[in-house]
Amino acid sequence: MRLIQETDFGTPASRSEKTVMLTIDGFEVTVPEGTSVMRASQEVGISVPKLCATDMVDAFGSCRLCVVEIEGRNGTPSSCTTPVADGMVVHTQTGKLKDIRRGVMELYISDHPLDCLTCAANGDCELQDMAGAVGLRDVRYGYEGDNHVVARNSDQPNMRWMPKDESNPYFTYDPSKCIVCSRCVRACEEVQGTFALTIEGRGFDSRVSPGMHEDFLSSECVSCGACVQACPTATLTEKSVIEIGQPEHSVVTTCAYCGVGCSFKAEMRGEELVRMVPYKDGKANRGHSCVKGRFAYGYANHQDRILNPMIRDTIDEPWREVSWDEALSFTTNKLKKLQKDHGKNSIGVITSSRCTNEETYLVQKLTRAVFGNNNTDTCARVCHSPTGYGLGQAFGTSAGTQDFDSVEHTDVVIVIGANPTDGHPVFGSRLKKRLREGAQLIVIDPRRIDLVRSPHIKAAHHLPLRPGTNVAVLTALAHVIVTEGLMDEAFIRERCDWDEFQDYAEFAADERHSPEATEQLTGVPAEELRKAARLFAKGGNGAIYYGLGITEHSQGSTAVMALANLAMMTGNIGRKGVGVNPLRGQNNVQGSCDMGSFPHELPGYRHVKLPEVRAIFESLWGVEIDSEPGLRIPNMLDAAVDGTFKGIYIQGEDILQSDPDTHHVAAGLAAMECVVVHDLFLNETANYAHVFLPGSTFLEKDGTFTNAERRINRVRKVMSPKNGYADWEITQLLANAMGGNWSYSHPSEIMAEIAATTPSFANVTYDLLEEKGSIQWPCNEAHPDGSPIMHVDGFVRGKGKFIVTEYVATDERTGPRFPLLLTTGRILSQYNVGAQTRRTANVAWHEEDRLEIHPHDAEQRGIRDGDFVRLASRAGETSLRALITDRVAPGVVYTTFHHPGTQANVITTDYSDWATNCPEYKVTAVQVTPSNGPTEWQVEYDAQAKQSRRIVHAEPAE
Amino acid sequence: MSPEKLARMANQITTFFHSKPHDEAVAGVADHISNFWEPRMRAQLFEKLAEGGEGLDPLVIEAKDQIRPVKQTA
């Protein structure tokens, strides 16, 4: 193992297909037109000295270190800003160049501290490297004069000196070490797109400044880490590097937060993680990161992490730490007895969308092959199950159609029910980059998300619809396209079922679907909607990106079909820059669906009723598989309350906090006799558990995650599991204790079984992943290299299917008792139920959930900003502090759900999507009133949680 | 689950299929329930249908004979 050092080519790659040939230091080089001389040199291994250039940002030409001589041209141009030309003859090292470079370095070093030995960047400092490269031996100017380096100049305070800014929890800014190369400022602009940094002052006064001379934490900085990565000196340095020192080896792995699935280098010293650095060759993130993946991994070592198995007979007892053997036999006895007394269908599993494909596969196999039923479900039930159903119906596959690179070719983007800059930040940055290049944006969201207007980004249209009216708005868009003749008839005739389109067009064209007719209902101005429809239909490559604001509704599946209709009628499927793109929530929610986590289908989305599919698994597993669909999560809870569902093994999911209608979830869990929670922490669900099996983090195991673009990425073990076992080993221990007789010795063997049984994974192996870095399924004989874009020559199902999408209002309606509509979402720094991010320094940005309320609604109720308010629905009530903002429309309130103390899901109801039972999180009728603090329920809950988390530690062995 | 919730879930499915031609709608409702409802839920639905199907959308009642029967098992 070694430290992976990616080559820095100095300037970004040119996309030109035309090539030019030139000579550099006697070597002939052929590169794409538009490449810089610096990059061309690096292509043949000649590193021209540089400081202000790095290939994550455009050339800047400020440091003058990269000068070269070009035959037939005057002077010494900077190689980063000079494009190659045919026949050009370049010299990178001449007497003149050597003198210039040494002079430049001498000036830099004359205003830089010489504490190299004790500097955190020692061993990873480009300034030091360049001083060496140019042969700097002396600084004739001395260090006494005007400088930014020392706090005091001969007993006088040095007014130019600035103290270190340590406000950000993860990195420091030490202005005394800054060489003002602007790499951080440009990374913030070009890569992240936040524009939080600038250079203040002129000449010798120039300084990097977050915001308006603020500290990093109080500025607009989102702590993505791009500036730290760009910095060539110790000016911006990870605190972990300052504390630990430089890493000595690194391993490429995949982030375990959201569905973007960024590749990172885990940079290590022994088994200690020094830092996570985004990997340039990562095809999802292309070298970028967000605050979570880059910095928020401290939960892995948090004191709350449970490292020993624990059991108890009843949930009012304290936990008892026991050996693995005792925990497993306790569990096995209970589960077997339940099946004996209540039938084989009385127990089930929940697979984790946080765990690997291999682990998920094993958990569904546990219930199908060992428990003998199909009672398996996963958290996709509560997020993207309508995507699976809707896209499966329309196109024939339950997945997004594009890769993330596709956004670079998009001309018009619809973002609906998603907030990428918070929920999927690295994709958000890639989208913003494309928007700054001129692509147009249509935002359909009840809330004015950041994309509607932020620095250098402005949506062409924002359609602020009333929560619950997605289908009405989408059908109105289709109405405009159909009635104004904006559809792509050639595409529809060739690729879709023309008769079905005719039926659909007739339906959409009906006057009752016009924007004018639906305006009253949706709250979207008709004229604005018409303009948006015209723009999407005729603006070039149109791409749709959506999130849970689409799926988590009574009509979630219908809305997904409506999106598919829009894409097909405008011909926006099957090439770069277009498509229907679900932004998946969890790191492996795509994978957990692919792996057969749903109760009605085996891996690869094949229904359990099909005998030929069951036969594949039956012959391999040597068991008979039930042909009946099993229970979905909400059905499990209902059956538990009815007394027919008694035991459950939950891997890596906190249903008590994350599922809707907390009271109902709690009642279901309380009614079960054996709840086994397999997790890192005593999560909220564990309050109702009888067995706790400690889990491993993504750093502690091998496997694969599949991201939102169907990309299978490797997860690589960088340290030993602190709990003793990787999660797949724990499932195997449980399966074997139940009589499963499994013998996997490495996740690659599980992947081999997946490939052998699942056509879309047929050619996937760990060797191929090693060779290619990542693969997008389907990967089989027809697509040996995987499939970045789907439905290229035809839809998977044959002809694309237009489905009539009649709008039906949800039963959840406002009225005198509950006059406001609550919708929910996420924030950048926290992740879902917050089990991980709340146990990191990310709490610096978001220490509590707040209720966003419009000034008008707040004033009517006498609520001031920061006041405690009571939030009540027909399901329950909670309290939290108000945040007054016009981001939400009057009549709409919004909150995040990251903190268990708030328990936003006490409020949400048990209404769900008609097709998939995906809960309707995004619409709840509520009332908001002033309050003095936590509700009685919150106090009781907190007491019960504390009571439930007591642990009696095992006596140390003699 | 409560009879009201069961009826609501069944009726939600019919709402989607109401916009289809009648025979397709009946088959669609039956298929959807057969494919996604666990036997316990179907058994409860059949019970409700046997009692006359009060509160159920007529499409569910019509789909009755096309819904996958529940095998009596332990």
mmCIF file of N, CA and C in Angstrom, chain A residues 850-919:
data_model
loop_
_atom_site.group_PDB
_atom_site.id
_atom_site.type_symbol
_atom_site.label_atom_id
_atom_site.label_comp_id
_atom_site.label_asym_id
_atom_site.label_seq_id
_atom_site.Cartn_x
_atom_site.Cartn_y
_atom_site.Cartn_z
ATOM 1 N N ARG A 850 -35.565 23.507 13.109
ATOM 2 C CA ARG A 850 -36.374 24.724 13.279
ATOM 3 C C ARG A 850 -37.580 24.634 12.364
ATOM 4 N N LEU A 851 -38.629 25.334 12.736
ATOM 5 C CA LEU A 851 -39.832 25.360 11.911
ATOM 6 C C LEU A 851 -39.846 26.643 11.096
ATOM 7 N N GLU A 852 -39.722 26.517 9.786
ATOM 8 C CA GLU A 852 -39.786 27.694 8.925
ATOM 9 C C GLU A 852 -41.245 28.088 8.735
ATOM 10 N N ILE A 853 -41.522 29.358 8.973
ATOM 11 C CA ILE A 853 -42.902 29.842 8.863
ATOM 12 C C ILE A 853 -42.880 31.233 8.246
ATOM 13 N N HIS A 854 -43.864 31.514 7.396
ATOM 14 C CA HIS A 854 -43.910 32.794 6.701
ATOM 15 C C HIS A 854 -44.260 33.915 7.689
ATOM 16 N N PRO A 855 -43.673 35.105 7.496
ATOM 17 C CA PRO A 855 -43.925 36.206 8.432
ATOM 18 C C PRO A 855 -45.416 36.475 8.652
ATOM 19 N N HIS A 856 -46.200 36.301 7.592
ATOM 20 C CA HIS A 856 -47.636 36.557 7.690
ATOM 21 C C HIS A 856 -48.296 35.582 8.677
ATOM 22 N N ASP A 857 -47.988 34.287 8.505
ATOM 23 C CA ASP A 857 -48.564 33.267 9.396
ATOM 24 C C ASP A 857 -48.049 33.429 10.819
ATOM 25 N N ALA A 858 -46.788 33.839 10.933
ATOM 26 C CA ALA A 858 -46.190 34.013 12.254
ATOM 27 C C ALA A 858 -46.860 35.177 12.983
ATOM 28 N N GLU A 859 -47.060 36.263 12.259
ATOM 29 C CA GLU A 859 -47.635 37.461 12.877
ATOM 30 C C GLU A 859 -49.051 37.182 13.382
ATOM 31 N N GLN A 860 -49.827 36.479 12.541
ATOM 32 C CA GLN A 860 -51.196 36.126 12.930
ATOM 33 C C GLN A 860 -51.234 35.361 14.237
ATOM 34 N N ARG A 861 -50.169 34.611 14.493
ATOM 35 C CA ARG A 861 -50.154 33.749 15.676
ATOM 36 C C ARG A 861 -49.315 34.338 16.810
ATOM 37 N N GLY A 862 -48.803 35.516 16.598
ATOM 38 C CA GLY A 862 -47.989 36.147 17.636
ATOM 39 C C GLY A 862 -46.682 35.426 17.890
ATOM 40 N N ILE A 863 -46.094 34.891 16.812
ATOM 41 C CA ILE A 863 -44.850 34.137 16.967
ATOM 42 C C ILE A 863 -43.681 34.997 16.499
ATOM 43 N N ARG A 864 -42.647 35.068 17.356
ATOM 44 C CA ARG A 864 -41.442 35.789 16.959
ATOM 45 C C ARG A 864 -40.354 34.792 16.598
ATOM 46 N N ASP A 865 -39.375 35.264 15.841
ATOM 47 C CA ASP A 865 -38.273 34.402 15.426
ATOM 48 C C ASP A 865 -37.586 33.822 16.662
ATOM 49 N N GLY A 866 -37.379 32.523 16.677
ATOM 50 C CA GLY A 866 -36.688 31.886 17.799
ATOM 51 C C GLY A 866 -37.613 31.414 18.909
ATOM 52 N N ASP A 867 -38.893 31.799 18.851
ATOM 53 C CA ASP A 867 -39.850 31.347 19.875
ATOM 54 C C ASP A 867 -40.087 29.838 19.768
ATOM 55 N N PHE A 868 -40.348 29.234 20.912
ATOM 56 C CA PHE A 868 -40.825 27.856 20.898
ATOM 57 C C PHE A 868 -42.267 27.824 20.400
ATOM 58 N N VAL A 869 -42.546 26.917 19.481
ATOM 59 C CA VAL A 869 -43.933 26.779 19.020
ATOM 60 C C VAL A 869 -44.366 25.324 19.134
ATOM 61 N N ARG A 870 -45.666 25.146 19.282
ATOM 62 C CA ARG A 870 -46.235 23.814 19.314
ATOM 63 C C ARG A 870 -46.729 23.525 17.903
ATOM 64 N N LEU A 871 -46.321 22.369 17.381
ATOM 65 C CA LEU A 871 -46.698 21.965 16.032
ATOM 66 C C LEU A 871 -47.581 20.730 16.185
ATOM 67 N N ALA A 872 -48.842 20.843 15.765
ATOM 68 C CA ALA A 872 -49.776 19.736 15.991
ATOM 69 C C ALA A 872 -50.456 19.317 14.705
ATOM 70 N N SER A 873 -50.641 18.001 14.545
ATOM 71 C CA SER A 873 -51.448 17.470 13.449
ATOM 72 C C SER A 873 -52.438 16.500 14.068
ATOM 73 N N ARG A 874 -53.253 15.845 13.224
ATOM 74 C CA ARG A 874 -54.179 14.889 13.807
ATOM 75 C C ARG A 874 -53.448 13.666 14.348
ATOM 76 N N ALA A 875 -52.144 13.469 13.943
ATOM 77 C CA ALA A 875 -51.391 12.301 14.411
ATOM 78 C C ALA A 875 -50.714 12.542 15.753
ATOM 79 N N GLY A 876 -50.305 13.784 16.015
ATOM 80 C CA GLY A 876 -49.588 14.034 17.266
ATOM 81 C C GLY A 876 -49.096 15.462 17.318
ATOM 82 N N GLU A 877 -48.308 15.749 18.355
ATOM 83 C CA GLU A 877 -47.796 17.112 18.450
ATOM 84 C C GLU A 877 -46.390 17.104 19.025
ATOM 85 N N THR A 878 -45.647 18.142 18.674
ATOM 86 C CA THR A 878 -44.303 18.296 19.193
ATOM 87 C C THR A 878 -44.034 19.783 19.292
ATOM 88 N N SER A 879 -42.843 20.141 19.768
ATOM 89 C CA SER A 879 -42.537 21.566 19.794
ATOM 90 C C SER A 879 -41.110 21.783 19.349
ATOM 91 N N LEU A 880 -40.892 22.924 18.746
ATOM 92 C CA LEU A 880 -39.561 23.302 18.292
ATOM 93 C C LEU A 880 -39.536 24.810 18.131
ATOM 94 N N ARG A 881 -38.369 25.344 17.766
ATOM 95 C CA ARG A 881 -38.288 26.800 17.677
ATOM 96 C C ARG A 881 -38.577 27.268 16.257
ATOM 97 N N ALA A 882 -39.200 28.425 16.158
ATOM 98 C CA ALA A 882 -39.618 28.957 14.858
ATOM 99 C C ALA A 882 -38.477 29.715 14.183
ATOM 100 N N LEU A 883 -38.507 29.679 12.865
ATOM 101 C CA LEU A 883 -37.583 30.471 12.062
ATOM 102 C C LEU A 883 -38.449 31.194 11.045
ATOM 103 N N ILE A 884 -38.522 32.506 11.185
ATOM 104 C CA ILE A 884 -39.432 33.251 10.314
ATOM 105 C C ILE A 884 -38.728 33.587 9.001
ATOM 106 N N THR A 885 -39.330 33.189 7.884
ATOM 107 C CA THR A 885 -38.689 33.377 6.588
ATOM 108 C C THR A 885 -39.729 33.379 5.484
ATOM 109 N N ASP A 886 -39.455 34.151 4.416
ATOM 110 C CA ASP A 886 -40.389 34.115 3.292
ATOM 111 C C ASP A 886 -39.965 33.088 2.244
ATOM 112 N N ARG A 887 -39.032 32.195 2.618
ATOM 113 C CA ARG A 887 -38.709 31.064 1.737
ATOM 114 C C ARG A 887 -39.913 30.177 1.533
ATOM 115 N N VAL A 888 -40.730 30.069 2.578
ATOM 116 C CA VAL A 888 -41.954 29.293 2.451
ATOM 117 C C VAL A 888 -43.092 30.253 2.149
ATOM 118 N N ALA A 889 -44.085 29.759 1.406
ATOM 119 C CA ALA A 889 -45.227 30.591 1.066
ATOM 120 C C ALA A 889 -46.138 30.682 2.282
ATOM 121 N N PRO A 890 -47.010 31.707 2.325
ATOM 122 C CA PRO A 890 -48.017 31.735 3.391
ATOM 123 C C PRO A 890 -48.845 30.453 3.316
ATOM 124 N N GLY A 891 -49.141 29.891 4.446
ATOM 125 C CA GLY A 891 -49.929 28.651 4.464
ATOM 126 C C GLY A 891 -49.087 27.399 4.496
ATOM 127 N N VAL A 892 -47.756 27.548 4.272
ATOM 128 C CA VAL A 892 -46.875 26.379 4.265
ATOM 129 C C VAL A 892 -45.837 26.533 5.364
ATOM 130 N N VAL A 893 -45.578 25.497 6.119
ATOM 131 C CA VAL A 893 -44.459 25.499 7.062
ATOM 132 C C VAL A 893 -43.552 24.328 6.729
ATOM 133 N N TYR A 894 -42.297 24.430 7.170
ATOM 134 C CA TYR A 894 -41.287 23.462 6.759
ATOM 135 C C TYR A 894 -40.362 23.172 7.921
ATOM 136 N N THR A 895 -39.955 21.918 8.040
ATOM 137 C CA THR A 895 -38.919 21.623 9.027
ATOM 138 C C THR A 895 -38.027 20.482 8.550
ATOM 139 N N THR A 896 -36.867 20.377 9.184
ATOM 140 C CA THR A 896 -35.976 19.243 8.942
ATOM 141 C C THR A 896 -36.294 18.180 9.997
ATOM 142 N N PHE A 897 -35.685 16.995 9.871
ATOM 143 C CA PHE A 897 -36.042 15.902 10.789
ATOM 144 C C PHE A 897 -34.783 15.202 11.288
ATOM 145 N N HIS A 898 -33.765 16.002 11.605
ATOM 146 C CA HIS A 898 -32.472 15.418 11.937
ATOM 147 C C HIS A 898 -32.314 15.088 13.426
ATOM 148 N N HIS A 899 -33.162 15.652 14.269
ATOM 149 C CA HIS A 899 -32.946 15.510 15.714
ATOM 150 C C HIS A 899 -34.079 14.725 16.369
ATOM 151 N N PRO A 900 -33.717 13.707 17.154
ATOM 152 C CA PRO A 900 -34.762 12.879 17.766
ATOM 153 C C PRO A 900 -35.602 13.652 18.779
ATOM 154 N N GLY A 901 -35.020 14.691 19.354
ATOM 155 C CA GLY A 901 -35.778 15.485 20.322
ATOM 156 C C GLY A 901 -36.991 16.136 19.686
ATOM 157 N N THR A 902 -36.875 16.507 18.428
ATOM 158 C CA THR A 902 -37.977 17.170 17.737
ATOM 159 C C THR A 902 -39.008 16.157 17.280
ATOM 160 N N GLN A 903 -38.515 15.058 16.695
ATOM 161 C CA GLN A 903 -39.408 14.007 16.230
ATOM 162 C C GLN A 903 -40.499 14.541 15.316
ATOM 163 N N ALA A 904 -40.062 15.083 14.189
ATOM 164 C CA ALA A 904 -41.029 15.613 13.224
ATOM 165 C C ALA A 904 -42.046 14.549 12.830
ATOM 166 N N ASN A 905 -41.666 13.283 12.938
ATOM 167 C CA ASN A 905 -42.577 12.232 12.484
ATOM 168 C C ASN A 905 -43.678 11.885 13.474
ATOM 169 N N VAL A 906 -43.673 12.559 14.625
ATOM 170 C CA VAL A 906 -44.833 12.424 15.500
ATOM 171 C C VAL A 906 -46.032 13.081 14.810
ATOM 172 N N ILE A 907 -45.696 14.047 13.953
ATOM 173 C CA ILE A 907 -46.716 14.864 13.298
ATOM 174 C C ILE A 907 -47.236 14.200 12.036
ATOM 175 N N THR A 908 -46.311 13.538 11.291
ATOM 176 C CA THR A 908 -46.717 13.002 9.984
ATOM 177 C C THR A 908 -47.712 11.860 10.178
ATOM 178 N N THR A 909 -48.528 11.645 9.148
ATOM 179 C CA THR A 909 -49.647 10.714 9.282
ATOM 180 C C THR A 909 -49.324 9.374 8.625
ATOM 181 N N ASP A 910 -50.252 8.433 8.707
ATOM 182 C CA ASP A 910 -49.987 7.141 8.079
ATOM 183 C C ASP A 910 -50.564 7.068 6.667
ATOM 184 N N TYR A 911 -50.878 8.185 6.048
ATOM 185 C CA TYR A 911 -51.295 8.160 4.641
ATOM 186 C C TYR A 911 -50.086 7.779 3.789
ATOM 187 N N SER A 912 -50.352 7.122 2.636
ATOM 188 C CA SER A 912 -49.223 6.666 1.836
ATOM 189 C C SER A 912 -49.569 6.601 0.358
ATOM 190 N N ASP A 913 -48.518 6.393 -0.445
ATOM 191 C CA ASP A 913 -48.671 6.276 -1.893
ATOM 192 C C ASP A 913 -49.575 5.089 -2.219
ATOM 193 N N TRP A 914 -50.429 5.282 -3.196
ATOM 194 C CA TRP A 914 -51.417 4.244 -3.513
ATOM 195 C C TRP A 914 -50.758 2.950 -3.975
ATOM 196 N N ALA A 915 -49.637 3.061 -4.701
ATOM 197 C CA ALA A 915 -49.058 1.859 -5.306
ATOM 198 C C ALA A 915 -48.069 1.168 -4.382
ATOM 199 N N THR A 916 -47.300 1.932 -3.627
ATOM 200 C CA THR A 916 -46.154 1.353 -2.929
ATOM 201 C C THR A 916 -46.205 1.511 -1.420
ATOM 202 N N ASN A 917 -47.208 2.186 -0.906
ATOM 203 C CA ASN A 917 -47.251 2.456 0.535
ATOM 204 C C ASN A 917 -46.139 3.397 0.999
ATOM 205 N N CYS A 918 -45.478 4.083 0.073
ATOM 206 C CA CYS A 918 -44.487 5.075 0.478
ATOM 207 C C CYS A 918 -45.222 6.195 1.220
ATOM 208 N N PRO A 919 -44.803 6.499 2.447
ATOM 209 C CA PRO A 919 -45.589 7.434 3.258
ATOM 210 C C PRO A 919 -45.637 8.846 2.691
#
